[in-house]
C-alpha positions as MATLAB code, in Angstrom:
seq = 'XXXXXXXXXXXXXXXXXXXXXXXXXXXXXXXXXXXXXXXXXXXXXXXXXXXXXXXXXXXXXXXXXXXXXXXXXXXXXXXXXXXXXXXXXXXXXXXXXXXXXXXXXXXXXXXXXXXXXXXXXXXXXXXXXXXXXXXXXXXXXXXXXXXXXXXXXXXXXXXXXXXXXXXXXXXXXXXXXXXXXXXXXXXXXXXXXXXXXXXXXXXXXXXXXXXXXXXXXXXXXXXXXXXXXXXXXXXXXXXXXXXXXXXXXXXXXXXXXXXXXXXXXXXXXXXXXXXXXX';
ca = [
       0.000    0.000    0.000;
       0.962    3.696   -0.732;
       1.910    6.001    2.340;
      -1.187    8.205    0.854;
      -3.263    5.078    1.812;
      -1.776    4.662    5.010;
      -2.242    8.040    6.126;
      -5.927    7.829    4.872;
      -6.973    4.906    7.192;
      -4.525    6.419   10.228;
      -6.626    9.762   10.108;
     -10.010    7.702    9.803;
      -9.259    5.561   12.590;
      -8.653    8.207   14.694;
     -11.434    9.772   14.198;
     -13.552    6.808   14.807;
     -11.629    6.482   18.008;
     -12.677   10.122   18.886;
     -16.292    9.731   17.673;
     -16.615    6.639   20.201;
     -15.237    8.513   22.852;
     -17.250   11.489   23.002;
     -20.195    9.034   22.823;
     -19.570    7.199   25.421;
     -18.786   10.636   27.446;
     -22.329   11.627   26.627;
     -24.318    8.509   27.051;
     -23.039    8.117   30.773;
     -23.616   12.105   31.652;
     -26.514   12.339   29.880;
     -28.512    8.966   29.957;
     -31.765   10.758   29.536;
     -30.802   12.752   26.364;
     -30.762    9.723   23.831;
     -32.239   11.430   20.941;
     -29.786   14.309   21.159;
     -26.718   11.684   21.286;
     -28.424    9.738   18.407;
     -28.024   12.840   16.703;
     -24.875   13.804   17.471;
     -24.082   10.331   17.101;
     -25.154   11.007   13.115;
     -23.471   13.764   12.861;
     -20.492   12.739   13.773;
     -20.845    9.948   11.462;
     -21.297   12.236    8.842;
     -18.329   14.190    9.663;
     -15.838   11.576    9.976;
     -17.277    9.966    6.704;
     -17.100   13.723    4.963;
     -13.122   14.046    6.255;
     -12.472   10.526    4.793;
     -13.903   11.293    1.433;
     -12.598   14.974    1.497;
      -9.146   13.363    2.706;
      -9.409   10.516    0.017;
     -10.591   12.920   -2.670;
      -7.592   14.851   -1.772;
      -4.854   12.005   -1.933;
      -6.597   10.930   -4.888;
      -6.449   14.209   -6.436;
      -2.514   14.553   -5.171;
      -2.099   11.145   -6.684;
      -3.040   11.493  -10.241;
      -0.892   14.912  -10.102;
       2.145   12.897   -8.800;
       1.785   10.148  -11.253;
       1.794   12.272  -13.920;
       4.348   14.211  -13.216;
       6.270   10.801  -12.221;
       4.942    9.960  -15.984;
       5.728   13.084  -17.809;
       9.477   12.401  -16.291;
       9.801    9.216  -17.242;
       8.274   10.201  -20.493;
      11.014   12.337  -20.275;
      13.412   10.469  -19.819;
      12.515    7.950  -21.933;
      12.273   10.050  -24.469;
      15.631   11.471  -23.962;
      17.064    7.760  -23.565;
      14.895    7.358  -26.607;
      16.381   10.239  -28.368;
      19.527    9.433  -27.045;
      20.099    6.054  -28.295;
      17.844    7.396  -31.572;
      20.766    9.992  -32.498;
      23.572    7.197  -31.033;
      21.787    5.090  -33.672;
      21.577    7.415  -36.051;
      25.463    8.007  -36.092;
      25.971    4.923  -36.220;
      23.883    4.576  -39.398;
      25.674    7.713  -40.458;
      29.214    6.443  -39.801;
      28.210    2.689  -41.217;
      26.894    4.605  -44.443;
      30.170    6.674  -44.795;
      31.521    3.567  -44.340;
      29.530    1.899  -47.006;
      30.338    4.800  -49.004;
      33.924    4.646  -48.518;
      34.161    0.879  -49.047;
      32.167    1.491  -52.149;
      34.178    4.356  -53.567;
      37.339    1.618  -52.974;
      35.317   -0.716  -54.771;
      35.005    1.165  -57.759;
      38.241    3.004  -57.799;
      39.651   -0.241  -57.595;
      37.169   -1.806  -60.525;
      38.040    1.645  -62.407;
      42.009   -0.094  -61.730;
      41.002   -3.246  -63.204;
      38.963   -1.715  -65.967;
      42.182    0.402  -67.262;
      44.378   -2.464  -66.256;
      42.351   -5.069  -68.734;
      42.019   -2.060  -71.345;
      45.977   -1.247  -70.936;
      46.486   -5.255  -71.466;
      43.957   -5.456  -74.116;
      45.485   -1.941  -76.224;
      49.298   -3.988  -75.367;
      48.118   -6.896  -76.673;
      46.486   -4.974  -80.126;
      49.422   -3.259  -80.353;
      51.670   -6.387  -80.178;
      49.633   -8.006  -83.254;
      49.667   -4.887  -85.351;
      53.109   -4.650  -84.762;
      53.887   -8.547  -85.355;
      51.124   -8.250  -88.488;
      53.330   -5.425  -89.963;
      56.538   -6.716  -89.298;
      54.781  -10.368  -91.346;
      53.693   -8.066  -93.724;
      57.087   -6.537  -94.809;
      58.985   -9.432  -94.786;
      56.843  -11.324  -96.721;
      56.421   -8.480  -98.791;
      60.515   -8.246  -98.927;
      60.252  -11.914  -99.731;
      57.999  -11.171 -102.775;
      60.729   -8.329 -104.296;
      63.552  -11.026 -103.890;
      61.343  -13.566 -105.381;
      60.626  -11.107 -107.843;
      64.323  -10.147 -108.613;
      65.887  -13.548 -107.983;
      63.322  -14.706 -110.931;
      64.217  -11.412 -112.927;
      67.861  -12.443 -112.572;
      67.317  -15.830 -113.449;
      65.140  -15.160 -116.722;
      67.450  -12.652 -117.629;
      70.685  -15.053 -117.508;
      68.940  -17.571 -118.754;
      67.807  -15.370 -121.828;
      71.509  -13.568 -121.797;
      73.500  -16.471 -121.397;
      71.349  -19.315 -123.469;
      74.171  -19.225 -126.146;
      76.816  -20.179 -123.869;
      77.351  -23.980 -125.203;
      76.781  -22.708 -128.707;
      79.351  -19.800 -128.476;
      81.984  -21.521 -127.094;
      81.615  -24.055 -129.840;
      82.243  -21.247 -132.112;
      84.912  -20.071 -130.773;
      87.244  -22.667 -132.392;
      86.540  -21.945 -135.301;
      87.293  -18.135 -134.948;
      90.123  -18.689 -133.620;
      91.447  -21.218 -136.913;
      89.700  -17.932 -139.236;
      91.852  -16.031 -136.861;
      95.070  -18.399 -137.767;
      94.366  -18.330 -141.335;
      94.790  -14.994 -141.416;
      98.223  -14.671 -139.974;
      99.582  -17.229 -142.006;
      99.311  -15.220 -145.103;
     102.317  -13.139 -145.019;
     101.638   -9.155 -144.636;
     103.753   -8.733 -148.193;
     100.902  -11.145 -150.599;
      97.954  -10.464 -148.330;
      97.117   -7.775 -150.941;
      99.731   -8.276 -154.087;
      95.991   -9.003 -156.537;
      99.437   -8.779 -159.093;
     101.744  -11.586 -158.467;
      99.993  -13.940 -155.785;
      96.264  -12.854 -156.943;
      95.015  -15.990 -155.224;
      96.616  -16.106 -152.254;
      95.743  -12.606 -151.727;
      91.343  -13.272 -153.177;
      91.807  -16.080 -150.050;
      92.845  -14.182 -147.475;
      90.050  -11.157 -148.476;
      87.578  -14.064 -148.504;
      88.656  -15.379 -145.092;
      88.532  -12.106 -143.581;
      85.362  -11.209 -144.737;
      83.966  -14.898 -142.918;
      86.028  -13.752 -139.757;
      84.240  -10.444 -139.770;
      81.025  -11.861 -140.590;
      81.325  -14.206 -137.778;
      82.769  -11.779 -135.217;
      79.192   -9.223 -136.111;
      77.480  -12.794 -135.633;
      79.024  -12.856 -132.373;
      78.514   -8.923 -131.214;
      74.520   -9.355 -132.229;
      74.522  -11.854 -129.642;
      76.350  -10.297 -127.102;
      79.458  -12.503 -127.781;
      82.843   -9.603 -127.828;
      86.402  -10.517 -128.201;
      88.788   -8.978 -126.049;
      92.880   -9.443 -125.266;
      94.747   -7.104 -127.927;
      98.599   -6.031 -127.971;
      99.425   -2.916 -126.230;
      96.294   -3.537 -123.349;
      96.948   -3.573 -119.255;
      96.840   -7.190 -117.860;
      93.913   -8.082 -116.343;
      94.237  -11.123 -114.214;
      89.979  -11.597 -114.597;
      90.056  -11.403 -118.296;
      93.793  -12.333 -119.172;
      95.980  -15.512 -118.840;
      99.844  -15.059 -118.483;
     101.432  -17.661 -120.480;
     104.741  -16.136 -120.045;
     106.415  -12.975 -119.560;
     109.440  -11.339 -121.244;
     111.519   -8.116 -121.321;
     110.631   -5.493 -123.951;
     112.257   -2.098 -123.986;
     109.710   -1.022 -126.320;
     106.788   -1.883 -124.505;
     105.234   -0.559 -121.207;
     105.751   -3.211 -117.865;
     102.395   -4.763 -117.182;
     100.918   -4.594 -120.585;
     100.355   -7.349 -123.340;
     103.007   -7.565 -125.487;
     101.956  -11.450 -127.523;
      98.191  -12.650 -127.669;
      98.209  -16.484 -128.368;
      94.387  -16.842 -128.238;
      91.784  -14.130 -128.144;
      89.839  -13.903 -125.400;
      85.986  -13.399 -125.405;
      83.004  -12.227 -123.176;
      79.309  -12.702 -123.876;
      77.333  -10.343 -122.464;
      80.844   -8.821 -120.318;
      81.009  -12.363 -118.200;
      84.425  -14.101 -119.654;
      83.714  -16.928 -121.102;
      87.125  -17.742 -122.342;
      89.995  -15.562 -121.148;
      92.750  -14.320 -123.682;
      96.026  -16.419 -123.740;
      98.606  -13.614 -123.868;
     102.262  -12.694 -122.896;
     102.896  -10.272 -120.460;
     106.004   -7.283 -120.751;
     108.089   -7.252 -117.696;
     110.945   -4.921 -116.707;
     114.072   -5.455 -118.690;
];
């Protein structure tokens, strides 16, 4: 029970006790007044019954008061607690969502990373096969150009130097024209007088020779190796060598065999004899 309660009954019961008393103080000095203590009796009754209920009333009415302010406190406080952990809750959502936010931004910053990372590797790796497709590209497009010339070359030896076999079977019998000539003594070569057929021979061999050496320059076919020439060790052979105070050190001074070149490769080197120092 309350201590509003308490003091309720304590102030009842004590008037109760008084009530009695003063009854019982008027019964035995006046025993012949009974209607008069009935009444007072009544009235005192009523009295101690109106103090109760104004007393009761009164806690009651203090009660309610004191509850509610006990209420609006702990209203208040509850709401502040309420508050409290409301706003602790809220910064924690706040701090959680920076968090979030933070974590997130990593995320993508790092994904952003990864993104240029894979578009780095992937622009490396196009470059690398434009670069290998190129460097493909000219060397089988250098391959083509020697192709191309090695086949040029070829068709054009083969079409320069198809009358290699046949030449050099020729070239016997230029050099016995050549031989028939220089047997004829320089003195009848042209003496139409007294040797007229020694002299219509040699014109007719020379005019063979000739035909045959124009025969030979159509084709590309050139002799080469004549007295008074520099030695050349890639178009000349040295059959011998011998002083000459005429003629210059170094220099042909005999040809045994003409030489010849078709199309200027040697085919047959001249046979000659060199001039030395005396």
């Amino acid at each position: 029970m309350s201590a509003p309660g308490r003091s309720i009954i304590n102030n009842a019961s004590r008037l109760k006790l008084l009530a009695n008393t003063s009854t019982a103080r008027a019964i035995s000095s006046q025993s012949s007044s009974t209607a008069a203590a009935g009444r007072y009796l009544s009235y005192t009754r009523k009295n101690t019954s109106f103090c109760i209920n104004t007393s009761v009333s009164a806690q009651q009415q203090k009660q309610p008061t004191l509850l509610a302010r006990h209420g609006q406190i702990f209203a208040r406080s509850l709401s502040d607690s309420t508050s409290g952990k409301s706003e602790q809750k809220e910064a924690k959502e706040a701090s959680i969502e920076e968090d979030n936010a933070e974590s997130k931004t990593e995320e993508n910053a790092a994904e952003e990373e990864a993104e240029e990372k894979v578009e780095e590797s992937k622009e490396a790796q196009l470059e690398k096969q434009v670069k290998d497709l190129k460097d493909q590209l000219l060397r089988s497009l250098a391959e083509q150009e020697n192709t191309r010339r090695i086949a040029k070359r070829d068709v054009d030896t083969a079409r320069n130097f198809a009358v290699t076999s046949f030449a050099k079977s020729l070239l016997d019998s230029s050099d016995n024209l050549s031989r028939a000539l220089d047997a004829v003594p320089p003195e009848f070569r042209h003496d139409t007088e007294n040797h007229p057929v020694l002299a219509t021979l040699y014109e007719g061999i020379q005019m063979t020779d000739e035909g045959l050496t124009k025969a030979f320059a159509k084709n590309g076919l050139k002799k080469f190796g004549e007295v008074g020439e520099p030695f050349d060790p890639n178009k000349h052979e040295a059959l011998f060598e011998y002083p000459d105070e005429k003629a210059e050190a170094g220099t042909i001074g005999q040809v045994m065999k003409t030489g010849f070149a078709l199309n200027e490769r040697v085919i047959r080197p001249a046979e000659v004899g060199v001039v030395k120092k005396p």
